[in-house]
CSV table of C-alpha atoms in Angstrom, one decimal:
chain,number,residue,atom,x,y,z
A,1092,MET,CA,11.8,9.3,-21.8
A,1093,ARG,CA,10.0,10.0,-18.7
A,1094,LEU,CA,10.2,7.9,-15.6
A,1095,PHE,CA,8.1,8.4,-12.5
A,1096,HIS,CA,7.9,6.9,-8.9
A,1097,PHE,CA,4.4,7.6,-6.9
A,1098,SER,CA,4.7,7.7,-3.1
A,1099,GLU,CA,2.5,9.1,-0.2
A,1100,ASP,CA,5.8,10.4,1.5
A,1101,SER,CA,6.8,13.9,0.4
A,1102,ALA,CA,10.2,13.7,2.0
A,1103,LEU,CA,12.1,11.2,-0.4
A,1104,VAL,CA,15.4,12.6,-1.3
A,1105,ARG,CA,17.3,9.1,-2.5
A,1106,PHE,CA,15.9,6.0,-3.6
A,1107,GLU,CA,18.1,2.9,-2.7
A,1108,PRO,CA,17.5,-0.5,-4.4
A,1109,HIS,CA,15.6,-2.9,-2.1
A,1110,VAL,CA,14.1,-6.1,-2.0
A,1111,ALA,CA,10.7,-5.6,-0.5
A,1112,ARG,CA,8.9,-8.2,1.9
A,1113,THR,CA,6.3,-8.7,-1.1
A,1114,ALA,CA,8.8,-8.5,-3.9
A,1115,ALA,CA,8.5,-11.6,-6.2
A,1116,GLN,CA,12.2,-11.5,-7.0
A,1117,PRO,CA,15.4,-11.7,-4.8
A,1118,GLU,CA,17.1,-8.8,-6.6
A,1119,PRO,CA,17.8,-5.0,-4.9
A,1120,LEU,CA,15.9,-2.8,-7.3
A,1121,VAL,CA,14.5,0.9,-7.7
A,1122,TRP,CA,11.4,0.7,-9.7
A,1123,ALA,CA,9.7,3.5,-12.0
A,1124,ILE,CA,6.9,3.5,-14.3
A,1125,ASP,CA,6.9,5.4,-17.8
A,1126,GLU,CA,4.7,8.3,-18.6
A,1127,TRP,CA,1.9,6.5,-20.6
A,1128,HIS,CA,1.3,4.2,-17.8
A,1129,ALA,CA,1.9,6.8,-15.1
A,1130,PRO,CA,-1.8,7.7,-14.6
A,1131,MET,CA,-2.4,4.0,-13.3
A,1132,TYR,CA,-0.7,5.0,-10.1
A,1133,CYS,CA,-2.7,8.2,-9.5
A,1134,LEU,CA,-4.2,6.3,-6.5
A,1135,PRO,CA,-3.9,5.7,-3.2
A,1136,ARG,CA,-1.3,2.5,-2.9
A,1137,ASP,CA,-3.8,0.0,-1.9
A,1138,CYS,CA,-6.4,0.8,-4.4
A,1139,PRO,CA,-7.2,-2.1,-6.4
A,1140,ARG,CA,-7.8,-1.0,-9.9
A,1141,ALA,CA,-8.6,-2.7,-13.3
A,1142,CYS,CA,-7.0,-1.0,-16.3
A,1143,PHE,CA,-8.1,-1.7,-19.7
A,1144,TRP,CA,-7.5,0.1,-23.1
A,1145,ALA,CA,-7.5,-1.1,-27.1
A,1146,GLY,CA,-4.5,-2.4,-28.9
A,1147,GLU,CA,-3.9,-3.2,-32.4
A,1148,ARG,CA,-5.6,-6.2,-32.5
A,1149,SER,CA,-8.7,-5.2,-30.3
A,1150,SER,CA,-12.1,-5.8,-32.1
A,1151,GLU,CA,-14.4,-3.3,-33.2
A,1152,GLU,CA,-17.1,-4.9,-31.1
A,1153,ASP,CA,-15.0,-4.6,-27.8
A,1154,ARG,CA,-13.9,-0.9,-28.6
A,1155,GLU,CA,-17.7,-0.2,-29.0
A,1156,ARG,CA,-18.8,-2.5,-26.0
A,1157,TRP,CA,-16.3,-1.4,-23.7
A,1158,LEU,CA,-14.9,1.9,-24.5
A,1159,HIS,CA,-18.3,3.3,-26.3
A,1160,GLY,CA,-16.9,4.6,-29.1
A,1161,LEU,CA,-14.8,6.6,-27.5
A,1162,GLN,CA,-10.8,7.0,-27.5
A,1163,PRO,CA,-9.5,7.2,-24.1
A,1164,ARG,CA,-5.6,6.5,-23.3
A,1165,PHE,CA,-7.1,3.7,-21.2
A,1166,VAL,CA,-9.9,3.3,-18.7
A,1167,ILE,CA,-9.2,3.0,-14.6
A,1168,ALA,CA,-11.9,1.0,-13.3
A,1169,VAL,CA,-12.2,1.5,-9.3
A,1170,GLU,CA,-14.6,0.2,-6.7
A,1171,ALA,CA,-17.3,3.0,-5.2
A,1172,GLY,CA,-16.2,2.3,-2.0
A,1173,TRP,CA,-12.7,3.7,-2.7
A,1174,LEU,CA,-13.9,6.9,-4.0
A,1175,GLN,CA,-13.7,9.2,-0.8
A,1176,ARG,CA,-10.2,7.9,-0.2
A,1177,ILE,CA,-9.1,8.6,-3.9
A,1178,ARG,CA,-10.7,12.1,-3.2
A,1179,SER,CA,-8.8,12.7,0.0
A,1180,THR,CA,-5.6,11.3,-0.6
A,1181,VAL,CA,-2.3,13.2,-1.8
A,1182,LEU,CA,0.5,11.6,-3.4
A,1183,TYR,CA,3.7,12.9,-4.7
A,1184,ARG,CA,5.1,12.3,-8.2
A,1185,TYR,CA,8.8,11.9,-8.2
A,1186,GLU,CA,10.3,12.0,-11.5
A,1187,MET,CA,13.4,9.7,-12.3
A,1188,PRO,CA,16.4,10.4,-13.8
A,1189,PRO,CA,16.3,7.9,-16.6
A,1190,ALA,CA,20.1,6.9,-17.4
A,1191,SER,CA,20.3,4.0,-14.9
A,1192,PHE,CA,17.1,2.6,-15.7
A,1193,THR,CA,16.3,-0.4,-17.9
A,1194,ALA,CA,12.7,-1.9,-19.3
A,1195,ARG,CA,11.9,-4.7,-17.2
A,1196,ASP,CA,8.5,-5.1,-19.3
A,1197,ALA,CA,8.2,-2.9,-22.0
A,1198,ASP,CA,4.4,-3.7,-22.5
A,1199,SER,CA,3.8,-2.8,-18.8
A,1200,GLY,CA,6.0,0.5,-18.6
A,1201,HIS,CA,8.0,-0.8,-15.5
A,1202,TYR,CA,11.7,0.2,-15.2
A,1203,VAL,CA,14.2,-0.9,-13.1
A,1204,SER,CA,17.5,0.4,-11.7
A,1205,ARG,CA,20.1,-1.4,-9.5
A,1206,GLN,CA,21.7,1.8,-8.7
A,1207,THR,CA,20.7,4.4,-5.9
A,1208,VAL,CA,18.7,7.0,-7.5
A,1209,LEU,CA,18.3,10.8,-6.9
A,1210,PRO,CA,14.6,12.2,-8.2
A,1211,LEU,CA,15.0,15.3,-10.4
A,1212,ARG,CA,12.1,16.8,-9.0
A,1213,VAL,CA,8.7,16.1,-6.9
A,1214,GLU,CA,5.1,17.4,-7.6
A,1215,GLU,CA,2.4,17.4,-5.3
A,1216,LEU,CA,-0.9,15.8,-6.8
A,1217,THR,CA,-3.6,16.9,-4.3
A,1218,ASP,CA,-6.6,16.3,-6.6
A,1219,LEU,CA,-6.0,12.6,-8.1
A,1220,VAL,CA,-9.2,12.3,-10.2
A,1221,ALA,CA,-8.3,15.4,-12.0
A,1222,ALA,CA,-4.8,14.1,-12.6
A,1223,ILE,CA,-6.1,11.0,-14.2
A,1224,VAL,CA,-8.9,12.7,-16.4
A,1225,ASP,CA,-6.1,15.7,-17.5
A,1226,ALA,CA,-4.1,12.6,-18.8
A,1227,GLY,CA,-6.7,11.7,-21.1
A,1228,VAL,CA,-7.7,8.7,-18.8
A,1229,GLU,CA,-11.2,7.8,-18.1
A,1230,LEU,CA,-12.0,6.9,-14.6
A,1231,ARG,CA,-14.8,4.4,-14.2
A,1232,VAL,CA,-16.5,3.9,-10.9
A,1233,VAL,CA,-18.2,0.7,-10.2
A,1234,GLU,CA,-19.8,-1.0,-7.2
A,1235,ARG,CA,-17.6,-4.3,-7.7
A,1236,LEU,CA,-14.7,-4.9,-9.8
A,1237,GLY,CA,-14.9,-8.8,-10.0
A,1238,PRO,CA,-17.2,-9.2,-13.0
A,1239,LEU,CA,-15.9,-6.3,-15.1
A,1240,TRP,CA,-12.4,-7.9,-14.6
A,1241,LYS,CA,-13.3,-11.3,-15.4
A,1242,ARG,CA,-15.4,-10.5,-18.5
A,1243,ILE,CA,-12.3,-8.3,-19.9
A,1244,HIS,CA,-9.6,-10.7,-18.9
A,1245,ARG,CA,-11.6,-14.0,-20.3
A,1246,GLY,CA,-13.7,-12.9,-22.9
A,1247,SER,CA,-12.3,-9.7,-24.9
A,1248,THR,CA,-9.7,-8.5,-27.2
A,1249,LEU,CA,-8.8,-5.6,-25.0
A,1250,HIS,CA,-5.2,-5.1,-23.3
A,1251,PHE,CA,-5.6,-5.1,-19.3
A,1252,SER,CA,-3.8,-4.6,-16.1
A,1253,GLY,CA,-4.8,-5.1,-12.6
A,1254,THR,CA,-3.3,-3.9,-9.5
A,1255,ARG,CA,-4.0,-4.6,-5.8
A,1256,LEU,CA,-6.9,-6.8,-6.8
A,1257,ARG,CA,-6.7,-9.0,-3.5
A,1258,ASN,CA,-8.1,-6.1,-1.7
A,1259,ALA,CA,-11.3,-5.8,-3.8
A,1260,VAL,CA,-14.7,-7.0,-2.7
A,1261,GLY,CA,-15.2,-10.7,-3.8
A,1262,TYR,CA,-11.4,-11.5,-4.6
A,1263,PRO,CA,-11.0,-14.0,-5.7
A,1264,ALA,CA,-14.0,-15.8,-6.5
A,1265,GLU,CA,-15.6,-13.0,-8.4
A,1266,PHE,CA,-12.6,-12.5,-10.5
A,1267,GLY,CA,-12.0,-15.9,-12.2
A,1268,VAL,CA,-8.6,-16.3,-10.7
A,1269,GLU,CA,-8.3,-19.7,-9.5
A,1270,GLY,CA,-7.1,-20.1,-5.9
A,1271,GLY,CA,-5.9,-16.7,-5.9
A,1272,GLN,CA,-2.9,-17.2,-8.7
A,1273,ALA,CA,-2.8,-14.9,-11.5
A,1274,ALA,CA,-2.6,-15.7,-15.5
A,1275,ALA,CA,0.8,-15.5,-16.8
A,1276,PRO,CA,2.2,-12.3,-18.3
A,1277,GLY,CA,1.5,-12.3,-22.0
A,1278,ALA,CA,-1.2,-15.1,-21.9
A,1279,ALA,CA,-3.9,-14.6,-24.3
A,1280,GLY,CA,-1.8,-12.8,-27.4
A,1281,ALA,CA,-2.2,-9.2,-27.5
A,1282,ARG,CA,-3.5,-8.9,-23.9
A,1283,ARG,CA,-1.4,-8.9,-20.8
A,1284,VAL,CA,-2.1,-9.4,-17.2
A,1285,ALA,CA,-0.1,-7.3,-14.3
A,1286,LEU,CA,-2.0,-9.1,-11.9
A,1287,GLN,CA,0.4,-10.3,-8.9
A,1288,PRO,CA,-0.4,-12.9,-6.2
A,1289,ARG,CA,0.2,-10.9,-3.1
A,1290,ALA,CA,-2.2,-8.4,-1.4
A,1291,ALA,CA,0.5,-5.6,-1.3
A,1292,ARG,CA,2.3,-5.0,-4.4
A,1293,ARG,CA,2.8,-1.6,-5.1
A,1294,TYR,CA,5.7,0.3,-3.0
A,1295,SER,CA,5.1,-1.8,-0.1
A,1296,ARG,CA,7.9,-0.5,2.4
A,1297,ALA,CA,8.4,1.4,5.7
A,1298,PRO,CA,11.1,3.9,4.5
A,1299,ALA,CA,13.2,5.9,6.7
A,1300,VAL,CA,12.5,9.6,6.4
A,1301,GLY,CA,14.2,10.9,3.4
A,1302,SER,CA,14.9,7.7,1.4
A,1303,ALA,CA,12.8,5.2,0.0
A,1304,GLN,CA,13.4,1.4,-0.7
A,1305,CYS,CA,11.2,0.2,-3.3
A,1306,GLY,CA,10.3,-3.2,-4.3
A,1307,ASP,CA,8.0,-4.2,-7.3
A,1308,PRO,CA,5.7,-1.6,-8.1
A,1309,LEU,CA,2.7,-3.7,-8.4
């Protein structure tokens, strides 16, 4: 199993358990994402994104309607207004030693450690679009995420995951998210929701040089 942590900081040498100001839980943790879900984080930290993919219970109609008969690992939809930032942002992908990590949510790919973690290696990602596409993921650019998210969230049999959706144009009115609250994880059977009720959910921190204090990665 390979685990990763994505950051715009290239100088991190240790990851300390920390309760971020936006964290939903009080326990100090270091967060990581598994290899399958990792391309979801090959984007600028605050970029809103809607991800969806076919599961065992997804209907043929939805596969054709939303995936156009193709079989990508998953689709990441982003707003056109973020495209320039996606093209210009450089990320650093830290590979984490898996020994101290345990699964937080197997379906979401999130893992947590309660110990200080020293990364195994770091890789610079200068072309985020290529990193996504090379992983077998479709990057779909839309004007607004809300109408797409609402239809997949409420009316499809696909798996889905939303990150930083509060930063999207038209949130929450266009997303079908009442009062800005997220649906509970695991709702709607085979599908899941990773939408969080705060604006800055993924790696929200102001680390000291050479260390990372990580909260909830969403």
